[in-house]
mmCIF file of C-alpha atoms and ligand atoms in Angstrom:
data_model
loop_
_atom_site.group_PDB
_atom_site.id
_atom_site.type_symbol
_atom_site.label_atom_id
_atom_site.label_comp_id
_atom_site.label_asym_id
_atom_site.label_seq_id
_atom_site.Cartn_x
_atom_site.Cartn_y
_atom_site.Cartn_z
ATOM 1 C CA MET A 216 -20.681 -10.961 -15.612
ATOM 2 C CA SER A 217 -18.796 -11.348 -12.030
ATOM 3 C CA ALA A 218 -17.073 -8.499 -10.783
ATOM 4 C CA GLY A 219 -15.183 -10.716 -8.267
ATOM 5 C CA LYS A 220 -15.341 -11.171 -4.562
ATOM 6 C CA PHE A 221 -12.949 -8.550 -3.730
ATOM 7 C CA LEU A 222 -14.707 -5.712 -5.645
ATOM 8 C CA ALA A 223 -18.218 -7.186 -4.609
ATOM 9 C CA THR A 224 -17.057 -6.630 -0.793
ATOM 10 C CA LEU A 225 -16.044 -3.152 -1.280
ATOM 11 C CA GLY A 226 -19.300 -2.797 -2.838
ATOM 12 C CA GLY A 227 -21.064 -3.877 0.175
ATOM 13 C CA THR A 228 -21.819 -7.536 -0.789
ATOM 14 C CA ARG A 229 -21.104 -10.262 1.847
ATOM 15 C CA PHE A 230 -19.731 -13.803 1.275
ATOM 16 C CA PRO A 231 -19.332 -17.019 3.598
ATOM 17 C CA THR A 232 -15.816 -16.096 3.915
ATOM 18 C CA PRO A 233 -13.962 -12.896 2.865
ATOM 19 C CA PRO A 234 -11.652 -12.150 0.044
ATOM 20 C CA VAL A 235 -7.980 -12.381 0.707
ATOM 21 C CA TRP A 236 -4.880 -10.968 -0.781
ATOM 22 C CA LEU A 237 -1.625 -9.952 1.066
ATOM 23 C CA MET A 238 0.500 -6.695 0.928
ATOM 24 C CA ARG A 239 3.950 -7.236 -0.573
ATOM 25 C CA GLN A 240 2.493 -10.577 -1.867
ATOM 26 C CA ALA A 241 4.977 -10.340 -4.738
ATOM 27 C CA GLY A 242 8.636 -10.348 -3.532
ATOM 28 C CA ARG A 243 11.758 -12.040 -2.738
ATOM 29 C CA TYR A 244 10.169 -14.711 -0.339
ATOM 30 C CA LEU A 245 9.160 -16.316 -3.780
ATOM 31 C CA PRO A 246 11.826 -18.218 -5.784
ATOM 32 C CA GLU A 247 10.166 -17.416 -8.866
ATOM 33 C CA TYR A 248 10.261 -13.723 -8.130
ATOM 34 C CA ARG A 249 13.919 -14.079 -7.160
ATOM 35 C CA ALA A 250 14.515 -15.697 -10.523
ATOM 36 C CA VAL A 251 12.766 -12.772 -12.792
ATOM 37 C CA ARG A 252 14.826 -10.060 -10.409
ATOM 38 C CA ALA A 253 17.909 -11.497 -11.124
ATOM 39 C CA THR A 254 17.638 -10.583 -14.680
ATOM 40 C CA THR A 255 17.866 -6.856 -13.927
ATOM 41 C CA ARG A 256 20.515 -5.203 -11.892
ATOM 42 C CA SER A 257 18.778 -1.724 -10.799
ATOM 43 C CA PHE A 258 15.275 -2.091 -8.824
ATOM 44 C CA LEU A 259 13.921 0.565 -10.668
ATOM 45 C CA ASP A 260 14.761 -0.576 -14.168
ATOM 46 C CA PHE A 261 12.665 -3.892 -12.930
ATOM 47 C CA CYS A 262 9.743 -1.559 -11.951
ATOM 48 C CA TYR A 263 9.796 0.017 -15.580
ATOM 49 C CA THR A 264 10.200 -3.021 -17.439
ATOM 50 C CA PRO A 265 6.432 -3.931 -17.928
ATOM 51 C CA GLU A 266 6.781 -7.602 -18.803
ATOM 52 C CA LYS A 267 8.824 -8.167 -15.935
ATOM 53 C CA ALA A 268 6.625 -6.268 -13.621
ATOM 54 C CA VAL A 269 3.561 -8.271 -14.956
ATOM 55 C CA GLU A 270 5.215 -11.702 -14.420
ATOM 56 C CA VAL A 271 6.123 -11.003 -10.750
ATOM 57 C CA THR A 272 2.532 -9.549 -10.231
ATOM 58 C CA LEU A 273 0.929 -12.780 -11.343
ATOM 59 C CA GLN A 274 3.164 -15.263 -9.658
ATOM 60 C CA PRO A 275 1.491 -14.706 -6.191
ATOM 61 C CA VAL A 276 -2.105 -15.162 -7.749
ATOM 62 C CA ARG A 277 -0.969 -18.197 -9.726
ATOM 63 C CA ARG A 278 0.618 -19.869 -6.862
ATOM 64 C CA PHE A 279 -1.916 -18.905 -4.189
ATOM 65 C CA GLY A 280 -5.410 -17.975 -6.061
ATOM 66 C CA LEU A 281 -5.662 -14.658 -4.161
ATOM 67 C CA ASP A 282 -8.846 -12.449 -4.750
ATOM 68 C CA ALA A 283 -6.730 -9.794 -5.946
ATOM 69 C CA ALA A 284 -3.399 -8.790 -7.385
ATOM 70 C CA ILE A 285 -1.349 -5.701 -6.704
ATOM 71 C CA ILE A 286 0.590 -4.084 -9.677
ATOM 72 C CA PHE A 287 4.652 -4.621 -9.255
ATOM 73 C CA SER A 288 5.890 -1.300 -8.759
ATOM 74 C CA ASP A 289 7.094 1.016 -5.788
ATOM 75 C CA ILE A 290 5.867 4.209 -3.688
ATOM 76 C CA LEU A 291 9.218 5.782 -4.791
ATOM 77 C CA VAL A 292 8.481 5.718 -8.675
ATOM 78 C CA VAL A 293 6.626 9.172 -7.821
ATOM 79 C CA PRO A 294 9.793 11.072 -6.514
ATOM 80 C CA ASP A 295 11.847 9.520 -9.316
ATOM 81 C CA ALA A 296 9.194 10.882 -12.187
ATOM 82 C CA LEU A 297 9.382 14.283 -10.410
ATOM 83 C CA GLY A 298 13.064 14.334 -10.964
ATOM 84 C CA GLN A 299 14.333 13.679 -7.682
ATOM 85 C CA LYS A 300 17.559 11.055 -7.505
ATOM 86 C CA VAL A 301 16.342 7.590 -6.369
ATOM 87 C CA TRP A 302 18.055 4.316 -6.231
ATOM 88 C CA PHE A 303 18.132 0.993 -4.219
ATOM 89 C CA GLU A 304 20.963 -0.158 -2.540
ATOM 90 C CA GLU A 305 21.408 -4.154 -2.447
ATOM 91 C CA GLY A 306 20.202 -5.025 1.284
ATOM 92 C CA GLU A 307 19.897 -1.520 2.613
ATOM 93 C CA GLY A 308 16.600 -0.196 0.891
ATOM 94 C CA PRO A 309 15.703 2.956 -0.666
ATOM 95 C CA LYS A 310 18.197 6.031 -1.173
ATOM 96 C CA LEU A 311 17.400 9.405 -2.498
ATOM 97 C CA GLU A 312 19.274 12.647 -2.775
ATOM 98 C CA PRO A 313 17.699 14.285 0.069
ATOM 99 C CA LEU A 314 15.694 17.702 -0.127
ATOM 100 C CA THR A 315 17.568 19.720 2.302
ATOM 101 C CA ASP A 316 16.006 23.141 1.453
ATOM 102 C CA PRO A 317 12.620 24.598 0.203
ATOM 103 C CA ALA A 318 14.586 25.914 -2.817
ATOM 104 C CA GLN A 319 14.950 22.549 -3.967
ATOM 105 C CA PHE A 320 11.395 21.845 -4.457
ATOM 106 C CA GLY A 321 11.863 24.252 -7.645
ATOM 107 C CA ARG A 322 13.726 21.092 -9.271
ATOM 108 C CA LEU A 323 10.741 18.878 -8.824
ATOM 109 C CA SER A 324 8.283 18.868 -11.543
ATOM 110 C CA ARG A 325 5.100 17.101 -12.579
ATOM 111 C CA VAL A 326 5.576 18.004 -16.481
ATOM 112 C CA ARG A 327 7.212 14.522 -17.171
ATOM 113 C CA LEU A 328 5.347 12.591 -14.698
ATOM 114 C CA ILE A 329 3.013 10.661 -16.700
ATOM 115 C CA GLU A 330 5.563 10.183 -19.580
ATOM 116 C CA HIS A 331 8.071 8.721 -16.741
ATOM 117 C CA LEU A 332 5.784 6.502 -15.494
ATOM 118 C CA ALA A 333 4.041 5.220 -18.788
ATOM 119 C CA PRO A 334 5.784 1.618 -18.326
ATOM 120 C CA VAL A 335 3.763 1.386 -14.862
ATOM 121 C CA TYR A 336 0.406 1.974 -16.902
ATOM 122 C CA ARG A 337 1.534 -0.184 -19.841
ATOM 123 C CA ALA A 338 2.236 -2.996 -17.073
ATOM 124 C CA ILE A 339 -1.524 -2.640 -15.549
ATOM 125 C CA ALA A 340 -3.136 -2.907 -19.099
ATOM 126 C CA LEU A 341 -1.168 -6.173 -19.455
ATOM 127 C CA ALA A 342 -1.661 -7.690 -16.330
ATOM 128 C CA ARG A 343 -5.331 -6.566 -16.320
ATOM 129 C CA ALA A 344 -5.757 -8.645 -19.700
ATOM 130 C CA ALA A 345 -3.585 -11.673 -18.179
ATOM 131 C CA LEU A 346 -5.546 -11.903 -15.096
ATOM 132 C CA PRO A 347 -8.589 -14.081 -14.613
ATOM 133 C CA GLN A 348 -11.991 -11.812 -14.566
ATOM 134 C CA GLU A 349 -12.801 -12.391 -10.979
ATOM 135 C CA THR A 350 -9.421 -11.469 -9.802
ATOM 136 C CA ALA A 351 -9.325 -7.914 -9.118
ATOM 137 C CA LEU A 352 -6.229 -5.573 -9.954
ATOM 138 C CA LEU A 353 -5.121 -2.878 -7.649
ATOM 139 C CA GLY A 354 -2.924 0.210 -8.280
ATOM 140 C CA PHE A 355 -1.315 2.083 -5.566
ATOM 141 C CA ALA A 356 0.573 5.196 -4.626
ATOM 142 C CA GLY A 357 2.443 5.973 -1.360
ATOM 143 C CA ALA A 358 0.462 9.077 0.536
ATOM 144 C CA PRO A 359 2.404 12.539 0.564
ATOM 145 C CA PHE A 360 3.701 12.366 4.088
ATOM 146 C CA THR A 361 5.405 8.900 3.430
ATOM 147 C CA LEU A 362 6.545 10.177 0.179
ATOM 148 C CA ALA A 363 7.970 13.351 2.036
ATOM 149 C CA CYS A 364 9.705 11.041 4.903
ATOM 150 C CA TYR A 365 11.820 9.306 2.226
ATOM 151 C CA MET A 366 12.344 12.842 0.088
ATOM 152 C CA ILE A 367 13.245 14.785 3.054
ATOM 153 C CA GLU A 368 15.366 11.935 5.006
ATOM 154 C CA GLY A 369 16.753 10.456 1.938
ATOM 155 C CA SER A 370 16.368 7.023 3.219
ATOM 156 C CA GLY A 371 14.409 5.104 5.920
ATOM 157 C CA SER A 372 15.494 6.667 9.462
ATOM 158 C CA ARG A 373 15.457 5.758 12.923
ATOM 159 C CA ASP A 374 13.437 8.961 14.426
ATOM 160 C CA PHE A 375 12.705 11.129 11.092
ATOM 161 C CA ALA A 376 14.025 13.996 12.693
ATOM 162 C CA LYS A 377 14.463 16.016 9.627
ATOM 163 C CA VAL A 378 11.038 15.663 8.149
ATOM 164 C CA LYS A 379 9.394 16.014 11.482
ATOM 165 C CA LEU A 380 11.125 19.166 12.396
ATOM 166 C CA TRP A 381 10.644 20.408 8.829
ATOM 167 C CA ALA A 382 6.968 20.174 9.496
ATOM 168 C CA TYR A 383 6.903 21.418 12.637
ATOM 169 C CA ARG A 384 9.358 24.284 12.007
ATOM 170 C CA HIS A 385 8.263 25.370 8.502
ATOM 171 C CA PRO A 386 4.553 24.001 7.808
ATOM 172 C CA ASP A 387 4.012 26.607 4.849
ATOM 173 C CA SER A 388 6.847 25.066 2.855
ATOM 174 C CA PHE A 389 6.303 21.525 4.160
ATOM 175 C CA GLY A 390 2.853 22.220 2.965
ATOM 176 C CA LEU A 391 3.804 23.285 -0.453
ATOM 177 C CA LEU A 392 5.769 19.903 -0.693
ATOM 178 C CA ILE A 393 2.681 18.075 0.088
ATOM 179 C CA ASP A 394 0.528 19.731 -2.167
ATOM 180 C CA LEU A 395 2.654 18.800 -5.082
ATOM 181 C CA LEU A 396 3.065 15.346 -3.799
ATOM 182 C CA ALA A 397 -0.942 15.169 -3.588
ATOM 183 C CA GLU A 398 -1.460 16.614 -7.223
ATOM 184 C CA SER A 399 0.973 14.055 -8.465
ATOM 185 C CA VAL A 400 -0.579 11.027 -6.807
ATOM 186 C CA VAL A 401 -3.747 12.150 -8.205
ATOM 187 C CA ASP A 402 -2.407 11.946 -11.652
ATOM 188 C CA HIS A 403 -0.535 8.822 -11.172
ATOM 189 C CA LEU A 404 -3.663 6.792 -9.806
ATOM 190 C CA ALA A 405 -5.969 8.351 -12.585
ATOM 191 C CA TYR A 406 -3.667 6.894 -15.000
ATOM 192 C CA GLN A 407 -3.544 3.506 -13.277
ATOM 193 C CA VAL A 408 -7.443 3.709 -13.286
ATOM 194 C CA GLU A 409 -7.668 4.458 -16.874
ATOM 195 C CA ALA A 410 -4.780 1.523 -17.783
ATOM 196 C CA GLY A 411 -7.213 -1.152 -15.950
ATOM 197 C CA ALA A 412 -6.722 -0.913 -12.202
ATOM 198 C CA ASP A 413 -10.169 -1.814 -10.516
ATOM 199 C CA ALA A 414 -9.342 -0.345 -7.137
ATOM 200 C CA VAL A 415 -6.289 1.741 -5.396
ATOM 201 C CA GLN A 416 -4.514 1.775 -2.175
ATOM 202 C CA LEU A 417 -2.956 4.704 -0.642
ATOM 203 C CA PHE A 418 0.157 3.658 1.696
ATOM 204 C CA ASP A 419 0.784 5.945 4.467
ATOM 205 C CA SER A 420 3.293 3.725 6.109
ATOM 206 C CA TRP A 421 4.753 6.452 8.239
ATOM 207 C CA ALA A 422 1.660 8.128 9.477
ATOM 208 C CA GLY A 423 2.110 6.713 13.202
ATOM 209 C CA LEU A 424 5.169 9.305 13.486
ATOM 210 C CA LEU A 425 2.825 12.093 13.924
ATOM 211 C CA PRO A 426 0.945 13.465 16.941
ATOM 212 C CA GLU A 427 -2.929 13.846 16.100
ATOM 213 C CA GLU A 428 -3.215 17.383 14.886
ATOM 214 C CA GLN A 429 -0.133 16.992 12.572
ATOM 215 C CA LEU A 430 -1.655 13.476 11.614
ATOM 216 C CA PHE A 431 -4.937 15.247 10.546
ATOM 217 C CA ARG A 432 -3.067 17.890 8.554
ATOM 218 C CA TRP A 433 -0.384 15.773 6.729
ATOM 219 C CA SER A 434 -1.757 12.324 6.514
ATOM 220 C CA LEU A 435 -5.520 12.298 6.733
ATOM 221 C CA GLU A 436 -6.381 15.477 5.108
ATOM 222 C CA PRO A 437 -4.206 15.252 1.888
ATOM 223 C CA MET A 438 -5.231 11.282 1.681
ATOM 224 C CA VAL A 439 -9.081 12.637 1.697
ATOM 225 C CA ARG A 440 -8.252 15.306 -1.174
ATOM 226 C CA ILE A 441 -6.606 12.920 -2.764
ATOM 227 C CA ALA A 442 -9.600 10.270 -2.788
ATOM 228 C CA GLN A 443 -12.119 12.936 -3.695
ATOM 229 C CA ALA A 444 -10.233 14.278 -6.480
ATOM 230 C CA LEU A 445 -9.752 10.676 -7.889
ATOM 231 C CA LYS A 446 -13.468 10.332 -7.451
ATOM 232 C CA ALA A 447 -14.038 13.752 -9.482
ATOM 233 C CA ARG A 448 -12.650 11.583 -12.272
ATOM 234 C CA HIS A 449 -13.527 8.069 -11.781
ATOM 235 C CA PRO A 450 -16.408 8.274 -9.580
ATOM 236 C CA MET A 451 -16.417 4.324 -9.437
ATOM 237 C CA VAL A 452 -13.142 3.490 -8.199
ATOM 238 C CA PRO A 453 -12.829 2.146 -4.663
ATOM 239 C CA VAL A 454 -9.680 3.600 -2.722
ATOM 240 C CA ILE A 455 -8.164 1.847 0.264
ATOM 241 C CA ALA A 456 -6.493 3.996 2.858
ATOM 242 C CA PHE A 457 -3.522 2.323 4.895
ATOM 243 C CA PRO A 458 -2.338 4.926 7.513
ATOM 244 C CA ARG A 459 -0.117 2.741 9.445
ATOM 245 C CA ALA A 460 0.526 2.805 13.173
ATOM 246 C CA VAL A 461 -1.619 5.499 14.013
ATOM 247 C CA GLY A 462 -3.500 3.261 16.879
ATOM 248 C CA PRO A 463 -6.964 4.863 18.233
ATOM 249 C CA ALA A 464 -6.231 7.993 15.668
ATOM 250 C CA ALA A 465 -7.597 5.435 12.982
ATOM 251 C CA LEU A 466 -11.096 6.626 14.350
ATOM 252 C CA MET A 467 -10.358 9.849 11.962
ATOM 253 C CA TYR A 468 -9.943 7.705 9.077
ATOM 254 C CA ARG A 469 -13.639 6.494 9.238
ATOM 255 C CA ARG A 470 -14.377 8.554 5.965
ATOM 256 C CA PRO A 471 -16.952 6.863 3.641
ATOM 257 C CA ASP A 472 -16.948 9.784 1.832
ATOM 258 C CA ALA A 473 -13.220 9.318 0.501
ATOM 259 C CA PHE A 474 -12.312 5.662 1.289
ATOM 260 C CA ALA A 475 -13.975 2.336 0.610
ATOM 261 C CA ALA A 476 -11.901 0.622 2.967
ATOM 262 C CA LEU A 477 -9.566 1.209 5.828
ATOM 263 C CA SER A 478 -6.609 -1.260 6.083
ATOM 264 C CA ILE A 479 -5.591 -2.005 9.370
ATOM 265 C CA ASP A 480 -2.214 -2.809 10.763
ATOM 266 C CA THR A 481 -1.459 -5.379 13.652
ATOM 267 C CA GLY A 482 -1.366 -2.779 16.288
ATOM 268 C CA ILE A 483 -5.163 -2.213 15.954
ATOM 269 C CA GLY A 484 -7.254 -4.877 18.046
ATOM 270 C CA ALA A 485 -9.593 -6.700 15.727
ATOM 271 C CA HIS A 486 -12.386 -6.423 18.571
ATOM 272 C CA TRP A 487 -11.989 -2.548 19.058
ATOM 273 C CA ALA A 488 -11.915 -2.480 15.236
ATOM 274 C CA ALA A 489 -15.319 -4.398 15.019
ATOM 275 C CA GLN A 490 -16.693 -2.002 17.558
ATOM 276 C CA GLU A 491 -15.482 1.180 16.723
ATOM 277 C CA LEU A 492 -14.684 1.166 12.850
ATOM 278 C CA GLN A 493 -16.247 -1.598 11.007
ATOM 279 C CA PRO A 494 -20.078 -0.136 11.644
ATOM 280 C CA HIS A 495 -18.785 2.704 9.439
ATOM 281 C CA ILE A 496 -16.206 1.230 6.734
ATOM 282 C CA CYS A 497 -15.262 -1.811 5.169
ATOM 283 C CA LEU A 498 -11.709 -3.124 6.991
ATOM 284 C CA GLN A 499 -9.013 -4.805 5.728
ATOM 285 C CA GLY A 500 -6.034 -6.437 7.639
ATOM 286 C CA ASN A 501 -4.522 -7.604 10.150
ATOM 287 C CA LEU A 502 -2.681 -10.702 10.416
ATOM 288 C CA ASP A 503 0.959 -10.126 11.881
ATOM 289 C CA PRO A 504 3.228 -10.584 9.274
ATOM 290 C CA MET A 505 5.420 -12.891 11.531
ATOM 291 C CA MET A 506 2.704 -14.983 12.285
ATOM 292 C CA LEU A 507 3.037 -15.826 8.546
ATOM 293 C CA VAL A 508 6.626 -16.607 9.193
ATOM 294 C CA ALA A 509 5.744 -18.637 12.020
ATOM 295 C CA GLY A 510 3.153 -20.759 10.279
ATOM 296 C CA GLY A 511 1.355 -23.905 11.700
ATOM 297 C CA ALA A 512 -1.129 -23.914 14.607
ATOM 298 C CA ALA A 513 -0.356 -20.433 15.837
ATOM 299 C CA MET A 514 -0.930 -18.834 12.715
ATOM 300 C CA LYS A 515 -4.022 -20.552 11.902
ATOM 301 C CA ARG A 516 -5.629 -19.804 15.424
ATOM 302 C CA GLU A 517 -4.504 -16.278 15.175
ATOM 303 C CA ALA A 518 -6.153 -15.885 11.631
ATOM 304 C CA ARG A 519 -9.445 -17.548 13.061
ATOM 305 C CA ARG A 520 -9.365 -15.337 15.696
ATOM 306 C CA ILE A 521 -9.367 -12.294 13.468
ATOM 307 C CA LEU A 522 -12.016 -13.892 11.164
ATOM 308 C CA ASP A 523 -14.335 -14.438 14.319
ATOM 309 C CA LYS A 524 -13.816 -10.787 15.359
ATOM 310 C CA LEU A 525 -14.060 -9.145 11.838
ATOM 311 C CA ALA A 526 -15.481 -11.525 9.048
ATOM 312 C CA HIS A 527 -18.990 -11.152 10.280
ATOM 313 C CA GLY A 528 -18.918 -7.535 8.770
ATOM 314 C CA SER A 529 -17.541 -5.995 5.537
ATOM 315 C CA PHE A 530 -13.989 -7.269 5.456
ATOM 316 C CA ILE A 531 -11.098 -8.095 3.274
ATOM 317 C CA PHE A 532 -8.418 -10.347 4.966
ATOM 318 C CA ASN A 533 -4.748 -9.100 4.635
ATOM 319 C CA LEU A 534 -1.770 -8.621 6.929
ATOM 320 C CA GLY A 535 -1.054 -5.742 9.340
ATOM 321 C CA HIS A 536 1.934 -4.764 6.968
ATOM 322 C CA GLY A 537 3.811 -6.315 3.975
ATOM 323 C CA VAL A 538 5.125 -10.210 3.857
ATOM 324 C CA LEU A 539 8.374 -10.638 5.204
ATOM 325 C CA GLN A 540 11.185 -11.706 3.074
ATOM 326 C CA GLN A 541 11.969 -14.879 5.558
ATOM 327 C CA THR A 542 8.201 -16.007 4.842
ATOM 328 C CA PRO A 543 7.968 -19.905 3.729
ATOM 329 C CA PRO A 544 5.631 -19.716 0.556
ATOM 330 C CA GLU A 545 3.931 -22.909 1.950
ATOM 331 C CA HIS A 546 2.562 -20.881 4.979
ATOM 332 C CA VAL A 547 1.030 -18.340 2.537
ATOM 333 C CA ALA A 548 -0.844 -21.386 0.914
ATOM 334 C CA GLU A 549 -2.220 -22.549 4.592
ATOM 335 C CA LEU A 550 -3.190 -19.339 5.404
ATOM 336 C CA VAL A 551 -5.371 -18.858 2.208
ATOM 337 C CA GLU A 552 -6.712 -22.394 3.159
ATOM 338 C CA THR A 553 -7.544 -21.361 6.560
ATOM 339 C CA VAL A 554 -9.345 -17.997 5.583
ATOM 340 C CA ARG A 555 -11.602 -20.075 2.862
ATOM 341 C CA GLN A 556 -12.422 -22.790 5.233
ATOM 342 C CA TRP A 557 -13.545 -20.705 8.029
ATOM 343 C CA THR A 558 -17.091 -20.921 9.458
ATOM 344 C CA PRO A 559 -18.354 -18.533 11.635
ATOM 345 C CA SER A 560 -18.484 -20.348 15.429
ATOM 346 C CA LEU A 561 -21.826 -20.707 16.716
ATOM 347 C CA ALA A 562 -20.985 -19.093 20.212
HETATM 348 O O1 CP3 B 725 3.619 -7.388 -3.952
HETATM 349 C C1 CP3 B 725 3.396 -5.757 -3.930
HETATM 350 O O2 CP3 B 725 3.168 -5.417 -2.671
HETATM 351 C C2 CP3 B 725 3.389 -4.823 -4.806
HETATM 352 C C3 CP3 B 725 4.825 -4.373 -4.886
HETATM 353 C C4 CP3 B 725 5.173 -3.181 -3.892
HETATM 354 C C5 CP3 B 725 6.898 -2.970 -3.464
HETATM 355 N N1 CP3 B 725 6.691 -1.875 -2.867
HETATM 356 C C6 CP3 B 725 7.876 -3.599 -4.033
HETATM 357 C C7 CP3 B 725 9.137 -3.969 -3.577
HETATM 358 C C8 CP3 B 725 4.645 -2.068 -2.998
HETATM 359 C C9 CP3 B 725 3.152 -2.149 -2.940
HETATM 360 C C10 CP3 B 725 5.434 -1.348 -2.289
HETATM 361 C C11 CP3 B 725 5.377 -0.240 -1.434
HETATM 362 C C12 CP3 B 725 6.261 0.309 -0.587
HETATM 363 N N2 CP3 B 725 7.679 0.755 -1.277
HETATM 364 C C13 CP3 B 725 5.958 0.886 0.570
HETATM 365 C C14 CP3 B 725 4.751 1.014 1.321
HETATM 366 C C15 CP3 B 725 4.184 -0.202 2.079
HETATM 367 C C16 CP3 B 725 5.076 -0.627 3.240
HETATM 368 O O3 CP3 B 725 5.944 -1.590 3.024
HETATM 369 O O4 CP3 B 725 5.369 0.223 4.251
HETATM 370 C C17 CP3 B 725 7.110 1.546 0.822
HETATM 371 C C18 CP3 B 725 7.469 2.347 2.406
HETATM 372 C C19 CP3 B 725 8.145 1.117 0.133
HETATM 373 C C20 CP3 B 725 9.554 1.725 -0.297
HETATM 374 C C21 CP3 B 725 10.522 0.652 -0.391
HETATM 375 N N3 CP3 B 725 10.788 -0.121 -1.288
HETATM 376 C C22 CP3 B 725 11.471 -0.036 0.567
HETATM 377 C C23 CP3 B 725 11.653 0.393 2.155
HETATM 378 C C24 CP3 B 725 12.116 -1.091 0.222
HETATM 379 C C25 CP3 B 725 13.093 -1.683 0.800
HETATM 380 C C26 CP3 B 725 12.590 -2.788 1.625
HETATM 381 C C27 CP3 B 725 13.166 -4.312 1.498
HETATM 382 O O5 CP3 B 725 12.332 -4.980 1.747
HETATM 383 O O6 CP3 B 725 14.206 -4.429 0.861
HETATM 384 C C28 CP3 B 725 11.641 -0.845 -1.189
HETATM 385 C C29 CP3 B 725 12.168 -2.090 -2.378
HETATM 386 C C30 CP3 B 725 11.090 -2.855 -2.643
HETATM 387 N N4 CP3 B 725 9.952 -2.662 -3.118
HETATM 388 C C31 CP3 B 725 11.397 -4.380 -2.888
HETATM 389 C C32 CP3 B 725 10.016 -4.980 -3.330
HETATM 390 C C33 CP3 B 725 9.738 -6.389 -3.777
HETATM 391 C C34 CP3 B 725 12.294 -4.962 -2.678
HETATM 392 C C35 CP3 B 725 13.649 -5.163 -3.584
HETATM 393 C C36 CP3 B 725 14.119 -5.817 -4.667
HETATM 394 O O7 CP3 B 725 13.383 -7.038 -4.782
HETATM 395 O O8 CP3 B 725 15.103 -5.891 -4.942
#
């Protein structure tokens, strides 16, 4: 039975061309997504309706024949399941009733986490059953630091001053929040694997805010702890780490004892990554999402440049961050074709 190119690559097998999928491959750039999305007002209700979540999970796989699907959900379902108020405002992104005092941590509880997130696990089981055997299904979660960013700021932010000042001034209480989130994320990922996810990705989208010692403490260490706790329950499941915008501190995330692959953002040079990271760990990335908006010759040239640097080693083609809303879907088809037609240059 074929495990599929994506999982085989994580397991160390090499193919003439790398597997390809895209972060945020399901979303508003697809008209068929907008059609299903329009049937539910609240974004969280949409995430918690398994039939709709499955449909939009499958859409990009049907259209583009990608090597992996990622379950349609959001990182903020975890704070929602812990009892924090979370909602999404049209055109403004996520809103949360912010945590302003450690005393409020007491209101958060893991007791109903799994019950609350049952629709996500149901969607995973349905999606796994509907996908072709050779297409991998990814589960995911936000890493504790990125979740804490939204939970303390109450939304996105320009400088994330509140969360950083809390971490720097009151590391003990910040540590309690990080630990609660780490334990919750382990449970959430373990249930996704039990429902049928073949691999999982941890998104630390705001890791790049932290200087290196703080990065080690609040991003890397909890992510390693999560991966190892998950492995204790599911030894075979690959974990992909995406610490966004950490620059050369990506060196710290070369941890094959925890992660099967490291997802690199656009700010990391493919040449440097091939020399410093790839000998130690499978890489995923890192086309600029704006190149996918641009399309045409510029996009193809850039995709081939990345392939020339990284596709000789253990590699999964992806973007450096999520697909942008203004992306023409035809450009995604062109990108997938460019990856599948790549041949190593003889130079
Ligand atoms: O296709 C996929 O990648 C699966 C689904 C997915 C979503 N969010 C759906 C979504 C995944 C993996 C995420 C992860 C996520 N969510 C992250 C980490 C990755 C990253 O982008 O850095 C973060 C930080 C969030 C939090 C979040 N959710 C934000 C900031 C927003 C607003 C952004 C926007 O484009 O409006 C969301 C909403 C959201 N999550 C949408 C989608 C498709 C758009 C809302 C809609 O369709 O109504």
